[in-house]
mmCIF file of C-alpha atoms in Angstrom:
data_model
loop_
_atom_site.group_PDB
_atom_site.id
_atom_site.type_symbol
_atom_site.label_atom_id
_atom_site.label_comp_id
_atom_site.label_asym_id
_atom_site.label_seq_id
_atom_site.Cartn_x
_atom_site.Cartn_y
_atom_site.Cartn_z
ATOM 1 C CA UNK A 1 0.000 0.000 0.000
ATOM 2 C CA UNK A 2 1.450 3.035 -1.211
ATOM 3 C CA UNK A 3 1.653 6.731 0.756
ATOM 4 C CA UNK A 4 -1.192 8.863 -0.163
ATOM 5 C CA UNK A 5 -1.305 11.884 0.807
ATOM 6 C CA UNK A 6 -5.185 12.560 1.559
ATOM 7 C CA UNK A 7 -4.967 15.732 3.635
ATOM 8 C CA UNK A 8 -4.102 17.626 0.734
ATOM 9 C CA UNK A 9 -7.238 15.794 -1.641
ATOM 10 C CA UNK A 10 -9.370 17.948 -3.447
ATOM 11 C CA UNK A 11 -12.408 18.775 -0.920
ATOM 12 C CA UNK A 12 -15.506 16.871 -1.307
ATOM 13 C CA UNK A 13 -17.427 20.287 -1.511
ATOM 14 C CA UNK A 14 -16.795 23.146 -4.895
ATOM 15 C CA UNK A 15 -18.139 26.692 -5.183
ATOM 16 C CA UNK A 16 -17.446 27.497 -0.945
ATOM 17 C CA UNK A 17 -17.290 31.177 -2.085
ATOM 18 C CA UNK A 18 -21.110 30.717 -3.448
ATOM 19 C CA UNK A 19 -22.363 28.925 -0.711
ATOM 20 C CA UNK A 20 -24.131 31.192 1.940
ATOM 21 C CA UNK A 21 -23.149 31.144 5.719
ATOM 22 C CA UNK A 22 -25.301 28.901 7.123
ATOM 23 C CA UNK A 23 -24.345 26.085 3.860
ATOM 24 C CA UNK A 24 -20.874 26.738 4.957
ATOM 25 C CA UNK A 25 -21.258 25.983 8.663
ATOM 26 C CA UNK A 26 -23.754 22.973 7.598
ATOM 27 C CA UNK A 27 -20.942 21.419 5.754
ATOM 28 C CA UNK A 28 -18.306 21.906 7.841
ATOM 29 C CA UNK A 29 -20.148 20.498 10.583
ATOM 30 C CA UNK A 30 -21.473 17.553 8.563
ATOM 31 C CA UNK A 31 -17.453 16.877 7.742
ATOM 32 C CA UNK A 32 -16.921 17.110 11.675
ATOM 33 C CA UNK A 33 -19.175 14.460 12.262
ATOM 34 C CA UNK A 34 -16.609 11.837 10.385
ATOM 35 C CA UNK A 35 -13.647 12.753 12.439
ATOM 36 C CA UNK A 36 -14.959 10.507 15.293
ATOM 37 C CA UNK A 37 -15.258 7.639 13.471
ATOM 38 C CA UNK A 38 -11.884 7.908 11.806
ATOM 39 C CA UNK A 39 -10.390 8.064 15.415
ATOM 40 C CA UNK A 40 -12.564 4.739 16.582
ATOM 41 C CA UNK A 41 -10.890 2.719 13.704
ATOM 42 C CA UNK A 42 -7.518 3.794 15.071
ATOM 43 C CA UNK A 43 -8.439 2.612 18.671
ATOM 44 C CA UNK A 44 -5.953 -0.142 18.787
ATOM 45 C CA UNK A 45 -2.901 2.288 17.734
ATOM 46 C CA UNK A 46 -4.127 4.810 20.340
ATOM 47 C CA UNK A 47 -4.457 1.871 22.869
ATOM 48 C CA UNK A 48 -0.701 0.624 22.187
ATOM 49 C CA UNK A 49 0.705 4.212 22.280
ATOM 50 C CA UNK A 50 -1.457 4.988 25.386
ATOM 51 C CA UNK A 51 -0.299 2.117 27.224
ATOM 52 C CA UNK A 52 3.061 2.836 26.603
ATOM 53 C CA UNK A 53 3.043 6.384 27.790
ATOM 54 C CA UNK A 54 1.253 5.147 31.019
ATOM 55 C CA UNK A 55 4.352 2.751 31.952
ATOM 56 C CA UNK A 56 7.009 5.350 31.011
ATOM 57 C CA UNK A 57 4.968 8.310 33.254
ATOM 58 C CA UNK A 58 4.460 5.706 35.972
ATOM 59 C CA UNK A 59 8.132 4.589 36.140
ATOM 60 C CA UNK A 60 9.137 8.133 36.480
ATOM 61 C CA UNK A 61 9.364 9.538 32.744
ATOM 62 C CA UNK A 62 8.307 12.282 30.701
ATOM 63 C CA UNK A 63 5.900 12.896 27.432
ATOM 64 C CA UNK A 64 7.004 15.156 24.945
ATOM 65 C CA UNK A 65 4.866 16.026 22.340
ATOM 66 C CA UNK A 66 6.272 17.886 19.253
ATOM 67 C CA UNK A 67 5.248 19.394 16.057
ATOM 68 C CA UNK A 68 4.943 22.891 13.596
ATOM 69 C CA UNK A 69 2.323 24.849 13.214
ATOM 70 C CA UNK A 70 -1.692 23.882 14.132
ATOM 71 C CA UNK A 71 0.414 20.093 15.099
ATOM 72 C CA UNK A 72 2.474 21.511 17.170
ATOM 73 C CA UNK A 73 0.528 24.200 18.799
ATOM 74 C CA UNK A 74 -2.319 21.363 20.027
ATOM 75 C CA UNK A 75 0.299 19.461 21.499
ATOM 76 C CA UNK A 76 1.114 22.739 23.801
ATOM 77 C CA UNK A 77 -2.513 23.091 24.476
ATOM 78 C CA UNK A 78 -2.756 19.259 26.188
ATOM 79 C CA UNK A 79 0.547 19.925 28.001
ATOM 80 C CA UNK A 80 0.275 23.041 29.131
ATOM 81 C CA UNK A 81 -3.564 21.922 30.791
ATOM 82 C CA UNK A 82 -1.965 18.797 32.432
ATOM 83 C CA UNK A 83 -0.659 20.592 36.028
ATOM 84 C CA UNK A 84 -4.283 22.365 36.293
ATOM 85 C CA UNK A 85 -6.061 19.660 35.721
ATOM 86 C CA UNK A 86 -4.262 16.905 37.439
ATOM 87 C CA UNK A 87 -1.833 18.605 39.668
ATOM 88 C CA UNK A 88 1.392 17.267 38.312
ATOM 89 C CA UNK A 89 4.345 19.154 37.731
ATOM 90 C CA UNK A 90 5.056 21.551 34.339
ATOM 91 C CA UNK A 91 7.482 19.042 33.268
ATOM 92 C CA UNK A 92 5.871 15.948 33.481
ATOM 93 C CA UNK A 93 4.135 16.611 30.070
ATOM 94 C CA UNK A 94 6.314 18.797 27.481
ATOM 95 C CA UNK A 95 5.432 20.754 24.198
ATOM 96 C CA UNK A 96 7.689 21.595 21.908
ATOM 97 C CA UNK A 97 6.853 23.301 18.594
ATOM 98 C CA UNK A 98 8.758 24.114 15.352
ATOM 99 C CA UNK A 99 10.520 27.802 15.795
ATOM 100 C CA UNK A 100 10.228 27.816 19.391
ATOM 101 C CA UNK A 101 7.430 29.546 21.519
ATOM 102 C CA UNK A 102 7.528 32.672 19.318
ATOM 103 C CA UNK A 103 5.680 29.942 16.697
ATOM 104 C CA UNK A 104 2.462 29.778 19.078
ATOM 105 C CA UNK A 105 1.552 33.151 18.046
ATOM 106 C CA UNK A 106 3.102 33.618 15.093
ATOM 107 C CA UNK A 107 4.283 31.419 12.176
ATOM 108 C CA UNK A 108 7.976 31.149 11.479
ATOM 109 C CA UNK A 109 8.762 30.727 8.191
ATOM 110 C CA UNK A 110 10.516 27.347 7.122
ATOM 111 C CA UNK A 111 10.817 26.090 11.001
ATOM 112 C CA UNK A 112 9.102 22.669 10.162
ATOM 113 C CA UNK A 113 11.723 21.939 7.434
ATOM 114 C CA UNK A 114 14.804 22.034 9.543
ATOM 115 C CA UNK A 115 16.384 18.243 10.037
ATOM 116 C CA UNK A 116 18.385 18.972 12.940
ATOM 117 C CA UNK A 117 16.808 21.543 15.222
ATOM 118 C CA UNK A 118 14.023 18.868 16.068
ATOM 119 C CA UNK A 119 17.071 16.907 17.972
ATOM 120 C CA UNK A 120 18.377 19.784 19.225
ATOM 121 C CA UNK A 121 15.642 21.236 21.213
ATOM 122 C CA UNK A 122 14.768 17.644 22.933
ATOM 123 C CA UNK A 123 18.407 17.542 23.911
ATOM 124 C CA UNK A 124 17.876 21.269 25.844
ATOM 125 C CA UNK A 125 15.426 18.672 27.947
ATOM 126 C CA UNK A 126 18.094 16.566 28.484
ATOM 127 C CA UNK A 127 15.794 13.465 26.762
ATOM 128 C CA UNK A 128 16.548 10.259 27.974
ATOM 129 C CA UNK A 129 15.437 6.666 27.432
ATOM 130 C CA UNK A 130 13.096 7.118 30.354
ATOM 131 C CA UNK A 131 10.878 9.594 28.242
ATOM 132 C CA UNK A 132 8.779 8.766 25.494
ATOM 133 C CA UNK A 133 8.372 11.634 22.517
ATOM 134 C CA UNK A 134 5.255 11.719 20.140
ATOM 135 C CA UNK A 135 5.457 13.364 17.076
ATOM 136 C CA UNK A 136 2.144 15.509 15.707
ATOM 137 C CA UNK A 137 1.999 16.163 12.146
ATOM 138 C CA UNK A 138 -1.205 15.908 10.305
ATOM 139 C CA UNK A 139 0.697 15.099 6.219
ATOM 140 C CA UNK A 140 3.077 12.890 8.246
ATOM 141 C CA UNK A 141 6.137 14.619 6.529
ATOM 142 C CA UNK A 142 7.071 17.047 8.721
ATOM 143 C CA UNK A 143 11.105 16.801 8.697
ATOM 144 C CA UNK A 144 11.120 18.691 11.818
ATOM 145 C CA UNK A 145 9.461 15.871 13.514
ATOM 146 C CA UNK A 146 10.616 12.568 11.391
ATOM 147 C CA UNK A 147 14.092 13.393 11.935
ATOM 148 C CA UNK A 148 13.920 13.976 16.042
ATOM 149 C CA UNK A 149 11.920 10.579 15.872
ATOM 150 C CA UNK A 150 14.498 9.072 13.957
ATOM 151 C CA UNK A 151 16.991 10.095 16.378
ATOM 152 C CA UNK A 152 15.194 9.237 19.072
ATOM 153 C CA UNK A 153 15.047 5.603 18.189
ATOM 154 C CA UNK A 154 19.023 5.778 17.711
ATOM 155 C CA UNK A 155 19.069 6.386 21.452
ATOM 156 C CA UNK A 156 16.476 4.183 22.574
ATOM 157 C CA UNK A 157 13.862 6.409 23.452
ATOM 158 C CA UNK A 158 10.558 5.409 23.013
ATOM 159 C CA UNK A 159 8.676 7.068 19.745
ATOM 160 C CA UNK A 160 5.240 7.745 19.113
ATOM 161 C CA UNK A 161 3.224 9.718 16.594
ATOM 162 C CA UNK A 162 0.045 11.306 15.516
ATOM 163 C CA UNK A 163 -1.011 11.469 11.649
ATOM 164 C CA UNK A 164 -3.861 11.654 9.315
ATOM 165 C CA UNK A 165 -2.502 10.137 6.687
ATOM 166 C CA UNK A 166 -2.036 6.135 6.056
ATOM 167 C CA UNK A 167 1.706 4.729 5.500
ATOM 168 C CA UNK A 168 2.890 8.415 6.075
ATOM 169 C CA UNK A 169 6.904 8.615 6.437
ATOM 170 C CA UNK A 170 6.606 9.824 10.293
ATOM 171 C CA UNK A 171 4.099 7.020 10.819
ATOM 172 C CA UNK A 172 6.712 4.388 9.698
ATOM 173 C CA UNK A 173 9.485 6.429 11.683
ATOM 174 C CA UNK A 174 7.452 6.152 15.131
ATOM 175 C CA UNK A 175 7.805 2.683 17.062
ATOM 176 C CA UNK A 176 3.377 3.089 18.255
ATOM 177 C CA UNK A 177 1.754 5.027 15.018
ATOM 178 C CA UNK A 178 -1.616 6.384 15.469
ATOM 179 C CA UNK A 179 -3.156 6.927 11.804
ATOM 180 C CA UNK A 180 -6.273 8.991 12.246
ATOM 181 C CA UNK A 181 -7.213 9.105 8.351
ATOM 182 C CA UNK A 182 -10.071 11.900 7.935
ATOM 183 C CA UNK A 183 -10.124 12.472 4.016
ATOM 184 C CA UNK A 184 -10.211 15.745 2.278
ATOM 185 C CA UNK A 185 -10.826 18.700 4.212
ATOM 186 C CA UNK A 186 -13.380 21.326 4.046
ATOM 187 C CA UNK A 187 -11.227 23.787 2.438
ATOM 188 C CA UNK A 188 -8.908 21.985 0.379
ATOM 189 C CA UNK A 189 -5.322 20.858 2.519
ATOM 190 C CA UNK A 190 -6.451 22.837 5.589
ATOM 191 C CA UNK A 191 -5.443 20.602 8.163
ATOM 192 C CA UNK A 192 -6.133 22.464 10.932
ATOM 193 C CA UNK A 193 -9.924 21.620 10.188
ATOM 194 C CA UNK A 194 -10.871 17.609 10.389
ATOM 195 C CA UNK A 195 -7.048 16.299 11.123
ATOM 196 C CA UNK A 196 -6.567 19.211 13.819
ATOM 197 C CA UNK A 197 -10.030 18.101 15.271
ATOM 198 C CA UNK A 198 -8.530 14.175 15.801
ATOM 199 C CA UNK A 199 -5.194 15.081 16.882
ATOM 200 C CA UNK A 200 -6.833 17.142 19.489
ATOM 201 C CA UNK A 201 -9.259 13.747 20.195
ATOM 202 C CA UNK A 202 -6.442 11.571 20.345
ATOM 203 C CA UNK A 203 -4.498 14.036 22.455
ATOM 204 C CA UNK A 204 -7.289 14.111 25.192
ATOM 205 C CA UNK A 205 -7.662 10.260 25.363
ATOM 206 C CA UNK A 206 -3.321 9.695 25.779
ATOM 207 C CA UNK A 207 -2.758 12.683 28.669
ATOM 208 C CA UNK A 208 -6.404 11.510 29.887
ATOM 209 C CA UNK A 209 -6.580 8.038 30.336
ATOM 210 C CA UNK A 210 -1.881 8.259 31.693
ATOM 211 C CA UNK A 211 -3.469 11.034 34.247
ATOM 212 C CA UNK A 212 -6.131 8.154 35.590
ATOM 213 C CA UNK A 213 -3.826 5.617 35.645
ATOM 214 C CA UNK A 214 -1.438 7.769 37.173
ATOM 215 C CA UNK A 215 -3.608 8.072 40.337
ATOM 216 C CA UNK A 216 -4.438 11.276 39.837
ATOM 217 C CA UNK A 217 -8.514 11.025 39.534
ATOM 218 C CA UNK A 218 -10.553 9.434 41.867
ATOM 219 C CA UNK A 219 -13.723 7.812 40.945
ATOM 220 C CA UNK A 220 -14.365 10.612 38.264
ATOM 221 C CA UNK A 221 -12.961 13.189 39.998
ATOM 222 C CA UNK A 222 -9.904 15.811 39.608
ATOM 223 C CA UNK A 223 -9.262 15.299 43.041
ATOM 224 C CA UNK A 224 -5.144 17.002 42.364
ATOM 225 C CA UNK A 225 -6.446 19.858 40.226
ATOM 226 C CA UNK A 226 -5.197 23.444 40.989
ATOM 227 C CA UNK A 227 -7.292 25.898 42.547
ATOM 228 C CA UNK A 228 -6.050 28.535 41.181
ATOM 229 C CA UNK A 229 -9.445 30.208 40.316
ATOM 230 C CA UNK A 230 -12.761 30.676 42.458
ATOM 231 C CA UNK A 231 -14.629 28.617 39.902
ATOM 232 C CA UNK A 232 -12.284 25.992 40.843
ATOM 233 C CA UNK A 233 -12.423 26.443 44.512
ATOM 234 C CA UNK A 234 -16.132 25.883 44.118
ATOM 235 C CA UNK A 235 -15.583 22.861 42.181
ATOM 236 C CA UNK A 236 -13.728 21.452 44.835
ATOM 237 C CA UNK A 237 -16.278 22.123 47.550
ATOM 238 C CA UNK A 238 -18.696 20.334 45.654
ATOM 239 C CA UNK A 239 -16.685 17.214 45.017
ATOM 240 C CA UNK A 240 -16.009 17.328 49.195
ATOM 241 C CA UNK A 241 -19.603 17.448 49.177
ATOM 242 C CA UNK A 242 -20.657 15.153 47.448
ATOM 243 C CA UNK A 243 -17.711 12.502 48.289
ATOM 244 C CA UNK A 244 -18.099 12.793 52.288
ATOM 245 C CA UNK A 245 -22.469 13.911 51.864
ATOM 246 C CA UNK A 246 -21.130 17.201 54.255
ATOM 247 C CA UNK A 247 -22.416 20.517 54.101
ATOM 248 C CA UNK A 248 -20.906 23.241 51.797
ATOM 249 C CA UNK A 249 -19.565 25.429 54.914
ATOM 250 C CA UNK A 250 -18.033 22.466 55.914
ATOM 251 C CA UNK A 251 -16.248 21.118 53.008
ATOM 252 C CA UNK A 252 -15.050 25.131 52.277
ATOM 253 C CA UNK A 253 -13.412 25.090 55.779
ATOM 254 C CA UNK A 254 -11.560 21.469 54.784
ATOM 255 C CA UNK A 255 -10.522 22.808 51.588
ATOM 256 C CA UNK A 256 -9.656 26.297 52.977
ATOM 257 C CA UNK A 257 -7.283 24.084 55.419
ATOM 258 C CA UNK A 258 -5.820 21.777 53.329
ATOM 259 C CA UNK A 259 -5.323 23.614 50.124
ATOM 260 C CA UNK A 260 -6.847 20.053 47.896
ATOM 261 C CA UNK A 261 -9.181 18.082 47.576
ATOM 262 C CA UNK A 262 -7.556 14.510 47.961
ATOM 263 C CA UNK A 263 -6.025 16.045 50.961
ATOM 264 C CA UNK A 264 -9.083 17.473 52.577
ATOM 265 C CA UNK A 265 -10.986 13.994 52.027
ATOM 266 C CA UNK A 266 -8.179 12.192 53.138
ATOM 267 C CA UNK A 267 -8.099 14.429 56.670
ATOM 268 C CA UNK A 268 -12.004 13.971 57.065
ATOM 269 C CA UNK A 269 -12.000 9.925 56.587
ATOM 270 C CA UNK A 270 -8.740 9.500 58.614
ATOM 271 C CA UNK A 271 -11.080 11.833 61.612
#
C-alpha cells in the first residue's frame, strides 16, 4: 500500500465562495461528524501508544509532544492543561513546537523543514530513554518531527506519533503510530480543520486516560487539580460534598485548610 497523501485531496465540496453562511457551517459540521469515526478505527494504535506512555509516566518519565504549526501548537494546548487539571508538575508533560514559543503566536517561516533543530531542542530537555516523545503532524512529513523521531530511536527512546494520513513517512518512523485518516478537508489541505479536530481527540484520550492511571482522579474526579481560580475552589467544595455527603460550609473550611481536595478527604476519613 502506497503513501497517499489525503490531507491535501481535493475537498468533497466546490463553489465554498457561493455557498451562503449557514451552507458553509452545515458542511463543515457535517465533515466534523466523520472525524470521530476515523479516530474509533484507530483505537488499537491509540491503545498501544497509550499504554506505553502510562508505563514510562508511571516509572518516572516524561511525554514530549512535538510538532509545527496547528500540530504543534495542540500538542502545547494538552501539556500546558496537564498541572491544572491533574496537579502534576510543568514538566511531566512537554510541548515543543517548530521555531520555538515565538511559533504559538506567530508562524515562522521554514521552522518545520529544519532536520536537525528537532534533535536539538529535545536535547535542551536533556531526553533520555526514560521519556517517550510523540510526534504531531497531520501530512506525516514534517522533517522537523521525522528526523527527532528518527533520532530518538538511535538512542532508545521510546517514539510515538500522531497522523492523518495512512503509511505516512513519520508514521513508519514512530515505534506506536496512530493513523487517524479523515479524508479531504473542508477547504482543500487545511489541516487544521478535520485532522486538527482528531489530533486534538487523540491528544485528550493519551494525557487523559496516563493522568487516571497515574492516580491522579478518583472515581471521576480531579481530586489534584489546581485551585487557582474561584470557579475551581467551588468545584472542589462540591466534590467534598458530594464525596463525604457534608455541608458546603463544611467542606469550604476542609478545603480552605488543606489547600486540595484529595487532601481534605483524606483528613475527614482518617477523623
Amino acid at each position: 500500500m502506497n503513501f497517499i497523501k489525503t490531507t491535501e485531496a481535493t475537498s468533497n465540496h466546490d463553489h465554498l465562495d457561493k455557498m451562503s453562511i449557514e451552507e458553509l457551517l452545515v458542511n463543515m459540521n457535517n465533515e466534523d461528524k466523520t472525524v470521530p469515526n476515523a479516530v474509533e478505527k484507530a483505537l488499537p494504535q491509540i491503545t498501544a501508544l497509550t499504554t506505553v506512555v502510562s508505563e514510562k509516566i508511571n516509572a518516572g518519565g516524561r511525554l514530549f509532544y512535538m510538532g509545527a504549526g496547528t500540530s504543534g501548537r495542540l500538542g502545547i494546548v494538552d501539556a500546558s492543561e496537564c498541572p491544572p487539571t491533574f496537579g502534576v508538575s510543568h514538566d511531566l508533560v512537554v510541548g515543543i513546537i517548530a521555531g520555538g514559543d515565538k511559533a504559538i503566536r506567530k508562524a515562522v517561516e521554514f521552522a518545520e523543514d529544519s532536520e536537525n533543530q528537532g534533535w536539538q531542542d529535545l536535547q535542551e530537555h536533556n531526553i533520555s530513554e526514560a521519556d517517550i516523545v510523540i510526534g504531531i503532524a497531520a501530512s506525516g512529513t514534517t522533517p522537523y518531527v521525522i528526523e527527532a523521531l528518527k533520532e530518538c530511536n538511535k538512542n532508545n527512546i521510546a517514539t510515538g506519533c500522531i497522523t492523518c494520513n495512512a503509511r505516512s513517512p513519520l508514521a513508519l518512523t514512530a515505534a506506536f503510530p496512530v493513523e487517524v485518516v479523515v479524508g479531504p478537508e473542508f477547504v482543500t489541505g487545511s489541516s487544521r480543520m478535520k485532522a486538527g479536530t482528531a489530533q486534538k481527540l487523540v491528544l485528550n484520550m493519551i494525557s487523559t486516560a496516563a493522568m487516571i492511571k497515574l492516580g491522579r482522579v478518583v472515581g471521576n474526579k480531579m481530586v489534584d487539580m489546581q485551585l487557582s481560580n474561584n470557579k475551581l475552589v467551588a468545584r472542589g467544595e462540591k466534590m467534598i460534598m458530594d464525596v463525604l455527603d457534608i455541608s458546603e460550609e463544611k467542606a469550604s473550611k476542609l478545603l480552605s485548610k488543606h489547600k486540595s481536595v484529595r487532601l481534605a478527604i483524606k483528613a475527614y476519613k482518617n477523623g
